XYZ file of C-alpha atoms in Angstrom:
174
model
C -1.415 -19.277 4.198
C -1.665 -16.805 1.534
C 1.949 -17.208 0.984
C 2.083 -21.011 1.524
C -0.856 -21.143 -1.555
C 1.275 -18.973 -3.629
C 4.310 -20.888 -2.997
C 2.196 -24.253 -3.753
C 0.859 -22.706 -7.031
C 4.142 -22.640 -8.448
C 3.277 -19.570 -10.514
C 4.681 -15.900 -10.755
C 2.227 -13.536 -12.303
C 3.135 -9.356 -13.580
C 0.563 -8.122 -11.633
C -2.092 -9.018 -8.616
C -5.005 -6.980 -8.191
C -7.173 -7.692 -5.133
C -10.723 -6.408 -4.920
C -10.942 -6.015 -1.264
C -11.142 -3.312 1.611
C -7.852 -2.460 3.214
C -5.447 -4.202 1.562
C -3.117 -2.215 0.535
C -0.265 -2.783 3.309
C 2.951 -3.797 3.256
C 2.609 -7.203 4.951
C 0.083 -8.000 2.102
C 2.583 -7.335 -0.648
C 5.268 -8.728 1.433
C 3.390 -12.330 1.002
C 3.957 -11.997 -3.043
C 7.378 -11.309 -2.616
C 8.888 -13.227 -5.754
C 5.848 -14.098 -7.322
C 4.338 -10.746 -8.183
C 6.168 -7.631 -9.582
C 3.159 -5.484 -9.021
C 0.386 -5.432 -6.357
C -2.686 -3.127 -7.477
C -4.610 -2.808 -3.836
C -6.694 -0.050 -1.683
C -5.815 1.268 1.204
C -9.809 2.260 2.032
C -12.879 0.667 2.126
C -14.332 -0.423 -0.899
C -17.678 -0.315 -2.329
C -19.982 -3.296 -3.254
C -19.810 -2.174 -6.839
C -16.056 -3.241 -6.729
C -13.685 -2.484 -10.173
C -14.755 -2.315 -13.427
C -13.394 -5.522 -14.987
C -14.981 -4.655 -17.867
C -13.147 -1.451 -18.990
C -9.873 -2.727 -17.670
C -10.153 -5.676 -20.173
C -11.199 -3.708 -22.855
C -8.216 -1.261 -22.672
C -5.665 -4.819 -22.496
C -7.497 -6.083 -25.043
C -7.236 -3.321 -27.163
C -3.474 -3.442 -26.451
C -2.545 -6.623 -25.360
C 1.598 -5.536 -25.712
C 1.179 -3.660 -22.797
C 3.989 -3.804 -19.883
C 2.682 -5.408 -16.518
C 3.401 -1.497 -15.012
C 1.000 0.136 -17.926
C -1.393 -2.512 -16.585
C -1.227 -2.085 -13.310
C -1.493 1.952 -13.815
C -4.557 1.288 -16.452
C -6.332 -1.242 -13.784
C -6.153 1.994 -11.305
C -6.930 4.636 -13.747
C -10.088 2.917 -14.491
C -10.997 2.498 -11.306
C -10.949 6.046 -10.489
C -12.626 7.004 -13.516
C -15.277 4.562 -12.767
C -15.529 6.114 -9.240
C -15.829 9.743 -10.529
C -18.183 9.292 -13.184
C -20.617 7.600 -10.884
C -20.094 9.933 -7.775
C -18.521 7.665 -5.377
C -16.410 8.658 -2.865
C -13.954 7.382 -0.671
C -12.575 5.621 -2.931
C -8.790 4.795 -3.365
C -6.370 2.272 -5.642
C -2.743 2.214 -5.824
C -0.002 0.261 -7.333
C 2.954 -1.271 -5.561
C 6.368 -2.027 -6.682
C 7.681 -5.272 -5.470
C 10.354 -4.853 -6.271
C 10.809 -1.824 -3.597
C 9.671 -4.546 -0.925
C 12.705 -5.084 0.802
C 14.082 -1.500 1.013
C 10.555 -0.826 2.828
C 10.542 -3.995 4.574
C 13.954 -2.712 5.915
C 12.971 1.107 6.376
C 9.905 -0.342 8.586
C 12.732 -2.867 10.496
C 15.158 -0.102 11.364
C 12.115 2.249 12.385
C 10.679 -0.361 14.563
C 13.971 -0.915 16.094
C 14.688 2.934 16.852
C 11.062 3.313 18.379
C 11.624 0.393 20.373
C 15.053 1.461 21.803
C 13.433 4.699 22.705
C 10.429 4.202 24.000
C 11.010 4.833 27.599
C 11.879 8.011 26.439
C 9.516 8.713 23.446
C 6.042 6.691 24.559
C 3.600 9.650 24.711
C 5.125 11.021 21.491
C 4.502 7.738 19.844
C 1.251 7.622 21.218
C 0.272 10.695 20.208
C 1.442 10.172 16.992
C -0.764 7.177 16.558
C -3.649 8.943 17.353
C -3.205 11.432 15.014
C -2.326 9.318 12.502
C -4.772 8.246 9.883
C -7.078 5.064 10.241
C -8.193 2.693 7.955
C -10.459 0.721 9.842
C -8.878 -0.107 13.256
C -5.124 0.389 11.869
C -2.689 3.013 11.628
C -1.697 4.117 8.425
C 2.318 3.427 8.288
C 2.965 6.696 5.763
C 0.481 8.942 8.228
C 2.542 7.601 11.504
C 5.999 8.184 10.182
C 5.262 11.379 8.824
C 4.364 12.467 11.728
C 7.043 11.021 13.976
C 9.402 12.250 11.393
C 8.068 15.638 12.025
C 7.856 15.533 15.850
C 10.293 17.860 17.715
C 10.388 15.330 20.849
C 12.017 12.293 19.060
C 15.915 12.318 18.537
C 17.388 12.963 15.067
C 18.034 9.439 14.978
C 14.329 8.081 14.949
C 13.460 10.621 12.767
C 15.804 9.897 10.051
C 14.446 6.358 10.537
C 10.649 7.726 9.916
C 11.425 9.461 7.309
C 13.329 6.759 5.664
C 10.132 5.014 5.752
C 8.180 7.395 3.731
C 10.883 7.458 0.916
C 10.811 3.949 0.752
C 7.084 3.640 0.075
C 7.047 7.031 -1.866
C 9.359 5.003 -4.166
C 7.551 1.673 -3.607
C 4.279 3.317 -4.735
């Protein structure tokens, strides 16, 4: 429904910013492929006070010619500063470069295919990595899971390389 709404609006934007919990997921970013250049979102649970829009927009007013990337970074910097000054913890915000979305999707697809192909021999390893990976809400963090699988001594070099490719692709995108 989200992608249909974006397509139906017929607009493309430089920066989409989510002020909601646990939105920093590649599948969320993928919905904006072709319609946004950068996504600003949090992988963590947020607080009710949300984003400091007043300081973010004041920076834009002071420098209206900043690039989309600069604006996205300003938004994350102001978010971090607000939470630091107000002594609030467990807050995250990141910038996702949409030009990297296809590379991330391909890396995740390859990793998933390699895991499926080796599930019968590596099921216990994948389960253990999933249980040890960082969790946000009820979701396993992709980067954490891929890092654990990549470092595992019990998976093939093909699986390890596919997992490392996910980590590399996401590192470039964020």
